[in-house]
Amino acid sequence: MADITLISGSTLGSAEYVAEHLAEKLEDAGFSSEMLHGPMIDEVPTEGIWLVISSTHGAGDIPDNLLPLYEALLEQKPDLSKVHFGAIGIGSREYDTFCGAIDKLEAALKACGAKQVGETLRINVLEHEIPEDPAEIWLGSWHLLLRDL
Ligand SMILES: Cc1cc2nc3c(=O)[nH]c(=O)nc-3n(C[C@H](O)[C@H](O)[C@H](O)COP(=O)(O)O)c2cc1C
């Protein structure tokens, strides 16, 4: 099993690019990683460290490719008590439901017993034309927290 499983939810690709960029940075820092773009519930490990990166669409909605996983978390309530996760949302402040998807995902993961590491990063694309930049800064402190697990 990889040290860190990156799980992305994206409609237009930005969140996927951020996930791929962070995977490279994690590898540089000595972690092995696995990338899952919009995985199904049976594709995700039920222990270890997840890094969930999701944009928001509709009105605070989960991207289509991550909806099956989200719904499975709500309906099947898998035991994720051996999972630690970090969370990054990408959205636009022009919506009232700014980064609504990552908030929903965070709540669903916690309801399954997963424990969050660090604070959720919410990237406003109006402010950050290149979302990889704030994500990389956040990752620098996040991966240090993993040492204490
Ligand atoms: C139709 C549409 C609806 C959106 N709704 C939201 C929203 O409710 N909340 C939010 O924070 N951002 C919203 N956004 C902004 C996207 O999350 C943002 O453009 C993001 O960079 C898209 O990432 P992606 O390329 O990974 O899909 C919306 C964008 C579009 C095009």
Coordinates of C-alpha atoms and ligand atoms in Angstrom, one line a residue:
M1 CA 0.0 0.0 0.0
A2 CA 1.3 3.5 -0.8
D3 CA 2.0 5.9 2.0
I4 CA -0.5 8.4 0.8
T5 CA -3.6 7.8 -1.4
L6 CA -4.6 11.0 -3.3
I7 CA -8.3 11.1 -4.2
S8 CA -9.5 13.8 -6.6
G9 CA -12.9 15.0 -7.6
S10 CA -13.0 17.3 -10.6
T11 CA -15.2 18.4 -13.5
L12 CA -12.9 20.5 -15.6
G13 CA -9.5 19.1 -14.5
S14 CA -8.1 21.7 -12.0
A15 CA -8.4 19.5 -9.0
E16 CA -6.8 16.6 -10.9
Y17 CA -3.8 18.8 -11.8
V18 CA -3.4 19.9 -8.2
A19 CA -3.5 16.3 -7.1
E20 CA -0.9 15.3 -9.6
H21 CA 1.3 18.2 -8.6
L22 CA 1.0 17.3 -4.9
A23 CA 1.8 13.7 -5.7
E24 CA 5.1 14.8 -7.2
K25 CA 5.9 16.9 -4.2
L26 CA 5.1 14.1 -1.8
E27 CA 7.4 11.7 -3.8
D28 CA 10.1 14.4 -3.6
A29 CA 9.6 14.4 0.2
G30 CA 10.1 10.7 0.3
F31 CA 6.4 9.4 0.5
S32 CA 5.1 6.9 -2.0
S33 CA 1.7 7.8 -3.4
E34 CA -1.2 6.4 -5.3
M35 CA -3.5 8.6 -7.4
L36 CA -7.2 7.9 -7.7
H37 CA -9.3 10.2 -9.8
G38 CA -12.9 9.7 -8.9
P39 CA -12.6 6.2 -7.4
M40 CA -15.4 3.8 -6.5
I41 CA -15.7 2.8 -2.8
D42 CA -14.1 -0.6 -3.4
E43 CA -11.0 1.0 -4.9
V44 CA -10.0 3.0 -1.9
P45 CA -7.9 1.6 1.0
T46 CA -9.7 1.4 4.4
E47 CA -6.6 2.3 6.3
G48 CA -3.7 4.6 5.9
I49 CA -3.5 8.3 4.8
W50 CA -5.8 9.9 2.3
L51 CA -5.4 13.3 0.7
V52 CA -8.7 14.3 -0.7
I53 CA -8.8 17.2 -3.3
S54 CA -12.1 18.3 -4.7
S55 CA -13.6 21.2 -6.6
T56 CA -17.2 22.2 -6.2
H57 CA -19.8 22.4 -9.0
G58 CA -23.5 23.1 -9.4
A59 CA -24.5 24.8 -6.1
G60 CA -22.1 23.3 -3.6
D61 CA -22.2 20.0 -5.4
I62 CA -19.7 17.2 -5.4
P63 CA -18.1 16.7 -8.9
D64 CA -19.8 13.9 -10.8
N65 CA -16.7 11.6 -10.7
L66 CA -16.6 11.7 -6.9
L67 CA -20.4 11.4 -6.4
P68 CA -20.4 7.5 -6.3
L69 CA -17.8 7.5 -3.6
Y70 CA -19.5 10.2 -1.6
E71 CA -22.9 8.4 -1.8
A72 CA -21.3 5.1 -0.8
L73 CA -19.8 6.8 2.3
L74 CA -23.3 8.1 3.2
E75 CA -25.1 4.9 2.5
Q76 CA -22.7 2.1 3.4
K77 CA -20.9 3.9 6.3
P78 CA -17.7 1.9 5.9
D79 CA -15.4 1.7 8.9
L80 CA -12.7 4.3 8.2
S81 CA -11.4 4.5 11.8
K82 CA -7.9 3.5 10.5
V83 CA -7.9 6.3 7.9
H84 CA -6.3 9.7 8.5
F85 CA -7.0 12.3 5.9
G86 CA -6.1 15.8 4.7
A87 CA -8.6 17.9 2.7
I88 CA -8.2 20.5 0.0
G89 CA -11.2 22.3 -1.6
I90 CA -11.0 24.3 -4.8
G91 CA -13.8 26.7 -5.6
S92 CA -14.8 30.2 -6.4
R93 CA -15.9 32.9 -3.9
E94 CA -18.4 34.2 -6.4
Y95 CA -20.7 31.3 -5.2
D96 CA -22.4 31.3 -1.8
T97 CA -21.6 27.6 -1.6
F98 CA -17.8 28.3 -1.7
C99 CA -16.0 25.0 -1.5
G100 CA -19.2 23.2 -0.5
A101 CA -18.1 19.9 -1.8
I102 CA -15.0 19.5 0.4
D103 CA -17.1 20.4 3.4
K104 CA -19.6 17.6 2.6
L105 CA -16.8 15.1 2.0
E106 CA -15.1 16.1 5.2
A107 CA -18.3 15.5 7.2
A108 CA -18.9 12.2 5.4
L109 CA -15.4 10.9 6.2
K110 CA -15.6 11.9 9.8
A111 CA -19.0 10.2 10.1
C112 CA -17.2 7.0 9.0
G113 CA -14.6 7.4 11.7
A114 CA -11.8 8.9 9.7
K115 CA -9.6 11.4 11.5
Q116 CA -8.6 14.7 9.9
V117 CA -4.9 15.8 9.9
G118 CA -4.5 19.5 9.8
E119 CA -7.0 22.1 8.6
T120 CA -8.9 22.0 5.4
L121 CA -7.4 24.2 2.7
R122 CA -10.0 26.1 0.7
I123 CA -8.5 27.6 -2.5
N124 CA -10.4 30.5 -4.1
V125 CA -9.6 30.4 -7.8
L126 CA -10.5 34.1 -8.1
E127 CA -7.6 34.8 -5.9
H128 CA -5.2 32.1 -7.0
E129 CA -5.0 31.7 -10.8
I130 CA -2.6 28.8 -10.2
P131 CA -4.2 26.7 -7.4
E132 CA -1.1 24.5 -7.3
D133 CA 0.8 27.4 -5.5
P134 CA -1.3 27.6 -2.3
A135 CA -1.7 23.8 -2.3
E136 CA 2.0 23.3 -2.4
I137 CA 2.5 25.7 0.5
W138 CA -0.2 23.9 2.5
L139 CA 1.4 20.5 1.7
G140 CA 4.7 21.7 3.2
S141 CA 3.2 21.9 6.7
W142 CA 0.7 19.1 6.3
H143 CA 3.3 16.4 5.6
L144 CA 5.2 17.4 8.7
L145 CA 2.0 16.6 10.8
L146 CA 2.1 13.0 9.4
R147 CA 5.3 12.3 11.4
D148 CA 3.2 12.5 14.6
L149 CA 0.7 9.8 13.5
Ligands
LIG1 C1 -21.3 25.6 -13.3 C2 -20.3 25.9 -12.2 C3 -20.7 25.8 -10.9 C4 -19.8 26.1 -9.8 N1 -20.3 26.1 -8.5 C5 -19.4 26.3 -7.5 C6 -19.9 26.3 -6.2 O1 -21.0 26.1 -5.8 N2 -18.9 26.6 -5.2 C7 -17.6 26.9 -5.4 O2 -16.9 27.1 -4.5 N3 -17.2 26.9 -6.7 C8 -18.0 26.6 -7.8 N4 -17.6 26.6 -9.1 C9 -16.2 27.0 -9.3 C10 -15.3 25.7 -9.6 O3 -15.2 24.9 -8.4 C11 -13.9 26.2 -10.0 O4 -14.0 26.8 -11.3 C12 -12.9 25.1 -10.0 O5 -11.6 25.6 -10.3 C13 -13.2 24.0 -10.9 O6 -12.3 22.9 -10.7 P1 -12.3 21.6 -11.6 O7 -11.6 22.0 -12.9 O8 -11.5 20.6 -10.8 O9 -13.6 21.1 -11.9 C14 -18.5 26.4 -10.1 C15 -18.0 26.4 -11.4 C16 -18.9 26.1 -12.5 C17 -18.4 26.2 -13.9

